[in-house]
XYZ file of N, CA and C in Angstrom:
465
model
N 14.196 25.882 -2.668
C 15.166 26.047 -3.773
C 16.096 24.847 -3.978
N 16.145 24.080 -4.665
C 16.725 23.197 -4.877
C 18.541 23.557 -5.024
N 19.309 22.963 -4.360
C 20.720 22.834 -4.084
C 21.341 21.970 -4.648
N 22.615 22.400 -5.795
C 22.982 20.861 -6.444
C 24.551 21.477 -6.029
N 25.742 20.058 -6.020
C 26.779 20.067 -5.753
C 27.087 20.784 -7.358
N 28.719 21.574 -7.532
C 29.208 22.397 -8.019
C 29.599 21.232 -9.304
N 29.835 19.952 -8.569
C 30.349 19.039 -10.323
C 29.414 18.681 -10.626
N 29.947 18.540 -12.593
C 29.244 18.190 -13.055
C 29.408 16.392 -13.995
N 30.079 15.817 -13.233
C 30.170 14.257 -12.814
C 29.430 13.750 -12.571
N 28.400 12.516 -13.300
C 27.458 11.964 -12.635
C 27.816 10.737 -11.419
N 28.447 10.982 -10.509
C 29.000 10.340 -9.355
C 27.846 10.031 -8.311
N 26.550 10.617 -8.469
C 25.862 9.881 -7.661
C 25.470 8.891 -7.443
N 25.041 7.881 -8.577
C 24.790 6.805 -8.676
C 26.178 5.536 -9.007
N 27.362 6.176 -8.895
C 28.591 6.235 -9.495
C 28.598 4.810 -9.242
N 28.399 3.665 -8.642
C 28.377 1.972 -8.126
C 27.211 1.935 -8.668
N 26.113 2.293 -9.362
C 25.075 1.531 -9.124
C 24.734 0.859 -10.881
N 24.320 -0.464 -10.460
C 24.067 -1.211 -11.376
C 23.258 -1.121 -12.006
N 23.421 -0.128 -13.045
C 22.116 0.041 -14.301
C 21.379 -0.619 -15.081
N 21.982 -2.128 -14.939
C 21.520 -2.993 -15.772
C 21.285 -4.369 -14.970
N 20.866 -3.957 -13.952
C 21.017 -5.186 -12.772
C 19.506 -5.549 -12.518
N 18.806 -6.694 -11.648
C 18.092 -6.955 -11.523
C 17.224 -6.280 -10.552
N 15.934 -5.904 -10.284
C 15.176 -6.003 -9.646
C 16.237 -5.855 -7.712
N 16.413 -7.011 -7.682
C 16.897 -7.900 -6.581
C 17.855 -7.385 -5.653
N 19.015 -6.830 -7.347
C 20.616 -6.114 -7.338
C 20.024 -4.674 -7.076
N 19.002 -4.227 -7.438
C 19.078 -2.265 -7.389
C 18.354 -2.486 -6.211
N 17.708 -2.781 -5.465
C 17.323 -2.599 -4.216
C 18.059 -3.048 -3.612
N 19.017 -3.518 -3.355
C 19.980 -3.915 -2.659
C 20.834 -2.320 -2.575
N 21.231 -2.042 -3.889
C 21.785 -0.839 -3.536
C 21.151 0.224 -3.124
N 20.047 0.500 -3.124
C 19.358 1.724 -2.903
C 18.911 1.658 -1.350
N 18.688 0.449 -0.831
C 18.698 -0.137 0.598
C 19.789 0.147 1.011
N 21.428 -0.307 1.024
C 22.045 0.379 1.309
C 22.634 1.928 1.717
N 22.291 2.481 0.267
C 22.610 3.928 0.004
C 21.523 5.112 1.159
N 20.448 4.114 1.383
C 19.652 5.022 1.743
C 19.757 4.753 3.377
N 19.941 3.563 3.730
C 21.102 3.275 5.738
C 21.795 3.642 5.683
N 22.430 4.412 4.597
C 23.403 5.318 4.772
C 23.366 6.544 5.233
N 22.447 6.696 4.500
C 21.984 8.923 4.474
C 21.191 8.856 5.532
N 20.079 8.319 5.912
C 18.862 8.055 6.766
C 19.178 7.286 7.265
N 19.150 7.896 8.985
C 19.298 6.244 10.171
C 18.236 5.383 10.257
N 18.614 4.012 10.427
C 17.259 3.390 10.535
C 16.395 3.625 11.895
N 15.267 3.902 12.310
C 14.810 3.639 13.681
C 14.885 2.453 14.531
N 15.357 2.714 16.085
C 15.892 2.160 16.676
C 14.508 1.767 17.682
N 14.099 2.682 17.820
C 12.974 2.142 19.324
C 12.140 1.249 18.860
N 11.918 0.492 20.231
C 11.325 -0.821 20.119
C 9.815 -0.449 19.697
N 8.816 0.551 20.216
C 7.372 0.791 19.745
C 7.324 1.058 18.551
N 7.864 1.734 17.418
C 8.054 1.973 16.294
C 8.235 0.943 15.372
N 9.721 0.180 15.746
C 10.042 -0.506 14.949
C 9.255 -1.946 15.043
N 8.826 -2.243 16.356
C 7.387 -3.350 16.514
C 6.401 -3.381 16.038
N 5.667 -2.103 15.470
C 4.844 -1.317 14.898
C 4.690 -2.131 13.579
N 5.943 -1.719 12.566
C 6.464 -1.508 11.459
C 6.380 -3.242 11.496
N 7.211 -3.853 12.090
C 6.887 -5.611 11.983
C 6.221 -5.728 12.138
N 4.932 -6.220 13.232
C 4.217 -6.238 13.358
C 3.258 -6.490 12.576
N 2.711 -5.413 11.629
C 1.453 -5.178 10.561
C 2.852 -5.452 9.466
N 3.441 -5.582 9.441
C 4.603 -5.758 7.888
C 3.602 -7.545 8.149
N 4.666 -8.485 9.058
C 3.866 -9.551 8.877
C 2.727 -10.025 9.113
N 1.762 -8.931 8.809
C 0.034 -9.110 8.305
C -0.129 -9.767 6.749
N 0.400 -8.078 6.808
C 0.460 -7.968 5.182
C 1.054 -9.168 4.372
N 2.214 -9.758 4.765
C 2.968 -10.348 4.195
C 1.952 -12.042 3.819
N 1.411 -11.864 5.267
C 0.815 -13.282 5.348
C -0.583 -12.978 4.107
N -1.224 -12.483 4.557
C -2.251 -11.910 3.085
C -1.284 -12.017 1.629
N -0.457 -11.560 1.641
C 0.067 -11.695 0.317
C 0.698 -13.024 0.088
N 0.949 -13.647 0.895
C 1.458 -14.798 0.332
C 0.536 -15.787 -0.065
N -0.472 -15.382 -0.026
C -2.530 -15.708 -0.329
C -2.943 -15.271 -2.072
N -2.009 -14.360 -2.282
C -2.227 -13.578 -3.782
C -2.718 -14.515 -4.390
N -3.734 -14.254 -5.290
C -4.411 -15.674 -6.323
C -3.839 -15.407 -7.561
N -2.964 -14.495 -7.671
C -2.454 -13.925 -9.025
C -0.847 -14.158 -9.232
N -0.911 -15.762 -10.130
C 0.518 -16.409 -10.149
C 1.603 -14.900 -10.339
N 2.374 -15.425 -9.237
C 3.577 -14.182 -9.685
C 3.984 -13.204 -8.987
N 2.249 -12.422 -9.106
C 2.274 -10.821 -8.078
C 3.276 -10.682 -7.599
N 3.239 -11.853 -6.551
C 3.366 -11.227 -5.091
C 4.615 -12.707 -4.801
N 5.763 -12.569 -5.422
C 6.840 -13.422 -5.011
C 7.347 -13.862 -4.147
N 7.150 -13.128 -2.933
C 8.514 -12.471 -2.104
C 8.133 -12.113 -0.675
N 7.737 -12.300 0.068
C 7.889 -11.351 1.243
C 8.760 -9.656 1.146
N 8.315 -8.855 1.605
C 9.004 -7.509 1.723
C 8.852 -7.311 3.126
N 9.424 -6.293 3.125
C 10.393 -6.003 4.326
C 10.305 -4.366 4.427
N 9.568 -4.096 5.561
C 9.453 -2.659 5.348
C 10.824 -2.059 6.235
N 11.271 -0.925 5.747
C 12.262 -0.555 6.606
C 11.520 1.044 6.850
N 12.255 1.413 8.427
C 11.214 2.315 9.288
C 12.632 3.134 9.121
N 12.590 4.791 8.595
C 14.074 5.614 8.091
C 13.706 6.418 8.712
N 14.574 7.639 9.381
C 14.688 8.561 10.306
C 14.582 10.004 9.511
N 13.452 10.303 8.709
C 12.729 10.807 8.110
C 12.082 11.421 8.838
N 12.110 13.339 8.463
C 11.197 13.732 9.766
C 9.457 14.039 8.528
N 10.129 14.453 7.554
C 8.640 14.792 6.478
C 7.873 13.030 6.303
N 6.677 13.484 6.551
C 5.829 12.233 6.205
C 6.096 11.808 4.650
N 6.085 10.863 4.711
C 6.139 9.651 3.372
C 6.297 8.739 3.510
N 6.579 7.890 2.411
C 6.381 6.499 2.339
C 6.691 6.295 1.218
N 7.662 4.749 0.900
C 8.047 4.850 -1.026
C 8.017 3.261 -1.471
N 8.349 2.887 -2.409
C 8.399 1.294 -2.411
C 9.719 1.631 -3.983
N 10.334 0.480 -3.738
C 12.106 0.676 -4.899
C 11.916 -0.686 -5.612
N 12.662 -1.080 -6.143
C 12.572 -2.110 -6.826
C 13.711 -3.108 -5.642
N 13.121 -4.406 -5.812
C 13.801 -5.079 -4.052
C 12.453 -5.775 -3.572
N 13.369 -6.152 -2.268
C 12.259 -6.457 -1.390
C 12.059 -5.484 -0.165
N 12.524 -3.979 -0.304
C 12.139 -3.652 0.110
C 10.930 -2.278 0.317
N 10.125 -1.718 1.153
C 9.331 -0.696 0.773
C 9.822 0.281 2.329
N 9.563 1.461 2.313
C 10.289 2.077 2.952
C 9.173 3.505 3.913
N 9.262 3.441 5.528
C 8.046 3.688 5.943
C 9.214 5.241 6.776
N 8.905 6.530 6.781
C 9.569 7.725 7.613
C 8.812 7.201 8.748
N 9.846 8.099 10.061
C 9.641 8.163 11.376
C 8.404 9.076 10.914
N 8.745 10.035 10.863
C 8.042 11.864 10.398
C 6.135 11.301 9.977
N 6.438 9.995 9.449
C 4.755 9.621 9.046
C 4.075 9.061 10.130
N 4.789 7.872 10.692
C 4.740 6.948 11.944
C 4.284 7.627 12.959
N 4.919 8.881 13.538
C 4.897 9.237 14.453
C 3.416 10.016 14.415
N 2.608 10.119 12.930
C 1.524 11.043 12.982
C -0.002 9.627 13.503
N 0.377 8.344 13.842
C -0.840 7.749 13.101
C -1.087 7.290 14.447
N -2.196 6.672 14.765
C -2.858 6.456 16.076
C -2.654 5.154 16.486
N -2.770 4.549 15.210
C -2.543 2.725 15.902
C -2.236 2.072 14.399
N -2.700 0.744 14.226
C -1.876 0.229 13.594
C -3.067 -0.025 12.067
N -4.036 0.533 12.537
C -4.725 0.391 10.453
C -4.038 1.960 9.583
N -3.980 2.754 10.267
C -3.312 3.353 8.962
C -1.631 3.284 8.670
N -1.171 2.484 9.438
C 0.358 2.434 8.979
C 0.497 0.724 8.211
N -1.174 0.040 8.010
C -1.107 -0.783 7.591
C -1.610 -0.640 5.901
N -2.448 0.450 5.827
C -2.842 0.999 4.968
C -1.091 2.033 4.040
N -0.674 2.179 4.943
C 0.453 2.573 3.857
C 1.412 2.085 3.320
N 1.787 0.820 4.305
C 2.749 0.010 3.260
C 2.072 -1.014 2.867
N 0.028 -1.251 3.240
C -0.151 -2.340 1.909
C -0.438 -1.108 0.618
N -0.945 0.277 0.369
C -0.340 1.099 -0.278
C 1.322 0.715 -1.186
N 2.331 0.634 -0.331
C 3.280 0.609 -0.780
C 3.460 -0.928 -1.321
N 2.932 -2.162 -0.874
C 3.386 -3.353 -1.442
C 2.572 -3.494 -2.535
N 1.909 -2.754 -2.941
C 0.914 -2.744 -4.133
C 1.254 -2.302 -5.447
N 2.304 -1.362 -4.766
C 3.131 -1.113 -6.182
C 3.827 -2.185 -6.708
N 5.176 -3.199 -5.372
C 5.589 -4.054 -5.781
C 4.468 -4.702 -6.781
N 3.133 -5.638 -6.362
C 2.464 -6.210 -6.572
C 1.962 -5.713 -8.236
N 1.676 -4.691 -8.271
C 1.636 -4.428 -8.995
C 2.558 -4.060 -10.549
N 3.673 -4.265 -10.122
C 4.999 -3.822 -10.898
C 4.982 -2.879 -11.472
N 4.642 -2.069 -10.412
C 5.175 -0.307 -10.976
C 6.771 -0.457 -10.362
N 7.171 -0.878 -9.539
C 8.721 -0.470 -9.048
C 9.562 -1.255 -10.414
N 9.233 -1.394 -11.155
C 9.601 -2.260 -12.479
C 10.429 -0.794 -13.673
N 9.614 0.000 -13.351
C 9.846 1.410 -14.461
C 10.541 2.236 -13.226
N 11.282 1.736 -12.610
C 12.531 2.588 -12.076
C 13.791 2.377 -12.927
N 13.995 0.886 -13.230
C 15.188 1.029 -13.928
C 15.425 1.678 -14.848
N 14.527 1.595 -16.332
C 14.465 2.488 -17.885
C 15.016 3.889 -16.947
N 13.957 4.221 -15.850
C 14.430 5.656 -15.716
C 15.499 6.305 -15.353
N 15.966 5.030 -14.675
C 17.398 5.306 -13.929
C 18.580 5.561 -15.257
N 18.472 4.625 -16.123
C 19.181 4.360 -17.545
C 19.242 5.854 -17.879
N 18.065 6.316 -17.751
C 18.013 7.950 -18.691
C 18.851 8.902 -17.892
N 19.111 8.587 -16.072
C 19.346 9.469 -15.725
C 21.011 9.147 -15.299
N 21.150 8.371 -15.796
C 22.769 8.269 -15.830
C 23.277 8.934 -16.721
N 22.629 10.207 -17.847
C 22.894 10.883 -19.237
C 22.950 12.115 -17.842
N 22.367 12.007 -17.171
C 22.128 13.544 -16.246
C 23.129 13.888 -15.240
N 23.739 15.166 -15.363
C 24.732 15.973 -14.348
C 24.311 15.137 -12.649
N 25.389 14.524 -12.251
C 24.861 14.003 -10.759
C 24.640 15.113 -9.904
N 25.142 16.208 -9.876
C 24.573 17.608 -9.287
C 23.085 18.156 -9.736
N 22.522 17.710 -10.696
C 21.340 17.912 -10.591
C 21.039 17.036 -10.418
N 21.120 15.457 -10.634
C 20.087 14.399 -9.858
C 19.733 14.429 -8.367
N 21.178 14.640 -7.704
C 20.890 14.846 -6.442
C 20.336 15.624 -5.788
N 20.302 17.211 -6.318
C 19.774 18.101 -6.057
C 17.739 17.882 -6.361
N 17.308 16.895 -7.134
C 16.345 17.020 -7.267
C 15.806 16.278 -6.305
N 16.428 14.494 -5.874
C 16.332 14.456 -5.022
C 16.143 14.663 -3.659
N 16.660 15.322 -4.058
C 16.380 15.912 -2.140
C 16.029 16.987 -2.061
N 15.332 17.562 -2.505
C 14.235 18.423 -2.748
C 12.897 17.768 -2.708
N 13.108 16.734 -3.655
C 12.189 15.504 -3.714
C 11.613 14.659 -2.367
N 12.542 14.167 -1.757
C 12.812 13.449 -0.582
C 12.652 14.088 0.969
N 12.152 15.713 1.225
C 12.695 17.139 1.776
C 11.522 17.176 1.730
N 10.264 16.656 0.547
C 9.580 17.832 0.593
C 7.866 17.483 0.807
N 6.943 17.339 1.416
C 5.530 16.912 1.642
C 4.876 16.524 0.472
N 4.284 15.757 0.672
C 3.094 15.699 -0.598
C 2.317 16.811 -0.071
């Protein structure tokens, strides 16, 4: 069941710079996600994600398509129980602890992080900004309820 706050103001994205570039949007999302979900601190988990992401970034740095991989990405490990991973504008991709703990080694982690990095490299995350502009007109409580439901439901 989707629950929403009773207010009708769009305060969920109150300080979001809707017309900002990808880096600014990414920084905004990163700030809000890390405030909402704790970052994982256990060494085995953070070391694994860092190690795999470093290898992926080394491959991405040799990308033959000009401009497709303009910068290294940083994978953040969020303390989310549901098994999920996602990409947003900016330099970050996200993987949930609930997904990471299901994997027996580096290979499945590399698969998931490469998949999310591909969303960046293929320009899929650039589609977020126009969607956010449309959401600007929707009451914040409705958006909050939908996002909460989407983020806590396994795929």
